Short mmCIF file of C-alpha atoms in Angstrom, two decimals:
data_model
loop_
_atom_site.label_atom_id
_atom_site.label_comp_id
_atom_site.label_asym_id
_atom_site.label_seq_id
_atom_site.Cartn_x
_atom_site.Cartn_y
_atom_site.Cartn_z
CA GLN A 22 -18.69 -6.68 2.83
CA VAL A 23 -15.60 -4.76 1.84
CA GLN A 24 -12.95 -6.73 -0.04
CA VAL A 25 -9.61 -5.80 -1.58
CA ALA A 26 -7.68 -7.55 -4.32
CA GLU A 27 -4.06 -6.86 -5.11
CA SER A 28 -1.77 -7.74 -7.96
CA GLY A 29 1.76 -7.17 -9.07
CA GLY A 30 4.97 -7.83 -7.23
CA GLY A 31 7.79 -10.09 -8.24
CA SER A 32 11.55 -9.98 -8.26
CA VAL A 33 13.81 -7.21 -9.51
CA GLN A 34 17.41 -6.16 -9.28
CA ALA A 35 18.25 -3.35 -6.95
CA GLY A 36 17.65 -0.01 -8.63
CA GLY A 37 14.81 -1.42 -10.68
CA SER A 38 11.07 -0.81 -10.54
CA LEU A 39 7.89 -2.70 -9.79
CA ARG A 40 4.23 -1.74 -9.75
CA LEU A 41 1.53 -3.02 -7.40
CA SER A 42 -2.18 -2.54 -7.92
CA CYS A 43 -5.12 -2.82 -5.50
CA GLY A 44 -8.85 -2.49 -5.84
CA ALA A 45 -11.53 -2.34 -3.18
CA SER A 46 -15.15 -3.39 -3.57
CA GLY A 47 -18.16 -3.17 -1.33
CA TYR A 48 -17.91 0.50 -0.33
CA THR A 49 -20.93 2.73 -0.69
CA LEU A 50 -18.83 5.71 0.42
CA SER A 51 -17.70 8.27 -2.18
CA SER A 52 -14.33 8.49 -0.52
CA TYR A 53 -12.28 5.96 1.41
CA CYS A 54 -8.67 5.08 1.90
CA ILE A 55 -6.53 2.45 0.23
CA GLY A 56 -2.98 1.83 1.25
CA TRP A 57 -0.06 -0.55 1.40
CA PHE A 58 1.81 -2.15 4.26
CA ARG A 59 4.82 -4.42 4.14
CA GLN A 60 6.33 -6.99 6.40
CA ALA A 61 9.79 -8.47 6.08
CA PRO A 62 10.80 -11.67 7.83
CA GLY A 63 11.44 -11.05 11.52
CA LYS A 64 10.21 -7.45 11.36
CA GLU A 65 6.97 -5.70 12.28
CA ARG A 66 4.47 -4.74 9.69
CA GLU A 67 4.93 -1.12 8.59
CA ALA A 68 2.79 1.29 6.64
CA VAL A 69 4.23 2.24 3.28
CA ALA A 70 1.72 4.59 1.62
CA SER A 71 -1.97 5.44 1.52
CA ILE A 72 -4.31 7.65 -0.45
CA TYR A 73 -7.90 8.83 -0.30
CA ILE A 74 -10.00 7.57 -3.20
CA ASN A 75 -11.49 10.65 -4.88
CA GLY A 76 -9.65 12.82 -2.38
CA GLY A 77 -6.16 12.56 -3.75
CA ARG A 78 -4.19 13.21 -0.58
CA GLU A 79 -1.18 10.90 -0.39
CA PHE A 80 0.80 9.73 2.61
CA TYR A 81 4.23 8.03 2.57
CA ALA A 82 6.58 6.42 5.04
CA ASP A 83 9.86 8.30 5.26
CA SER A 84 11.70 5.21 4.05
CA VAL A 85 9.97 5.33 0.65
CA LYS A 86 9.46 9.06 0.04
CA GLY A 87 10.83 10.10 -3.31
CA ARG A 88 10.98 6.51 -4.55
CA PHE A 89 7.40 5.24 -4.29
CA THR A 90 4.34 6.87 -5.75
CA ILE A 91 0.77 5.94 -4.86
CA SER A 92 -1.96 7.04 -7.26
CA GLN A 93 -5.56 6.45 -8.11
CA ASP A 94 -6.08 4.79 -11.47
CA ASN A 95 -8.61 5.75 -14.15
CA ALA A 96 -10.82 2.89 -12.95
CA LYS A 97 -11.51 5.17 -9.96
CA ASN A 98 -11.60 2.50 -7.37
CA THR A 99 -8.14 1.07 -7.94
CA VAL A 100 -4.82 2.28 -6.67
CA SER A 101 -1.30 1.71 -7.94
CA LEU A 102 1.94 1.80 -6.03
CA GLN A 103 4.80 2.56 -8.38
CA MET A 104 8.05 1.50 -6.72
CA ASP A 105 11.21 2.93 -8.28
CA SER A 106 14.88 2.85 -7.22
CA LEU A 107 14.16 -0.29 -5.27
CA LYS A 108 16.57 -1.33 -2.54
CA ILE A 109 17.33 -4.70 -1.08
CA GLU A 110 15.69 -3.56 2.16
CA ASP A 111 12.39 -3.07 0.30
CA THR A 112 12.12 -6.87 0.10
CA ALA A 113 8.97 -7.89 1.97
CA MET A 114 5.43 -9.19 1.64
CA TYR A 115 3.30 -6.23 0.61
CA TYR A 116 -0.34 -6.09 1.76
CA CYS A 117 -3.07 -3.82 0.50
CA ALA A 118 -5.70 -2.55 2.92
CA ALA A 119 -8.72 -0.35 2.82
CA ASP A 120 -10.71 1.65 5.34
CA GLY A 121 -13.67 4.02 5.24
CA PHE A 122 -12.31 6.31 7.95
CA PHE A 123 -8.59 6.00 8.75
CA CYS A 124 -5.94 7.23 6.32
CA GLY A 125 -2.39 8.50 6.55
CA PRO A 126 -0.89 8.34 10.02
CA SER A 127 -4.04 6.81 11.48
CA PHE A 128 -3.97 4.15 8.74
CA ALA A 129 -0.74 3.04 10.29
CA THR A 130 -1.59 3.39 13.98
CA ARG A 131 -5.03 1.87 13.73
CA GLN A 132 -4.11 -0.93 11.27
CA ASP A 133 -5.77 -3.59 13.45
CA GLU A 134 -9.09 -1.78 12.87
CA LEU A 135 -9.02 -1.43 9.08
CA ASP A 136 -11.95 -2.72 7.08
CA ALA A 137 -10.24 -5.16 4.78
CA TRP A 138 -6.87 -6.65 3.91
CA GLY A 139 -5.53 -8.43 0.84
CA GLN A 140 -3.69 -11.71 0.78
CA GLY A 141 -0.32 -10.12 0.18
CA THR A 142 2.12 -10.15 -2.69
CA GLN A 143 5.84 -10.77 -2.48
CA VAL A 144 8.38 -8.16 -3.56
CA THR A 145 11.98 -9.36 -3.71
CA VAL A 146 14.90 -7.06 -4.55
CA TYR A 147 18.20 -8.79 -5.23
CA PRO A 148 21.72 -7.35 -5.53
#
């Protein structure tokens, strides 16, 4: 059974930085996708970024391009989301997810079919 575990998050002043981490276990595949979604109160869940493990290709939502960086860590099966130049509108619950097939645009459009989801971690950006 595939599971994901996320860490990081917290509160930061606008313009600051935070880092989220996520690891997936249970895959026998050599390559799969890990990514992040976020959901703010009263808004729909949106895809933020995703990356192929051992494939390296990254995908970003337009709203975070140039500010967020997703990368695979040395532990190979963990992924970090470095969030810089944070804005108040980045405030949301952030969820890690993993899938053995979908990534990038399909990670977003097929989110109801993804293999596993984390519990979520809160990111709050204040003025």
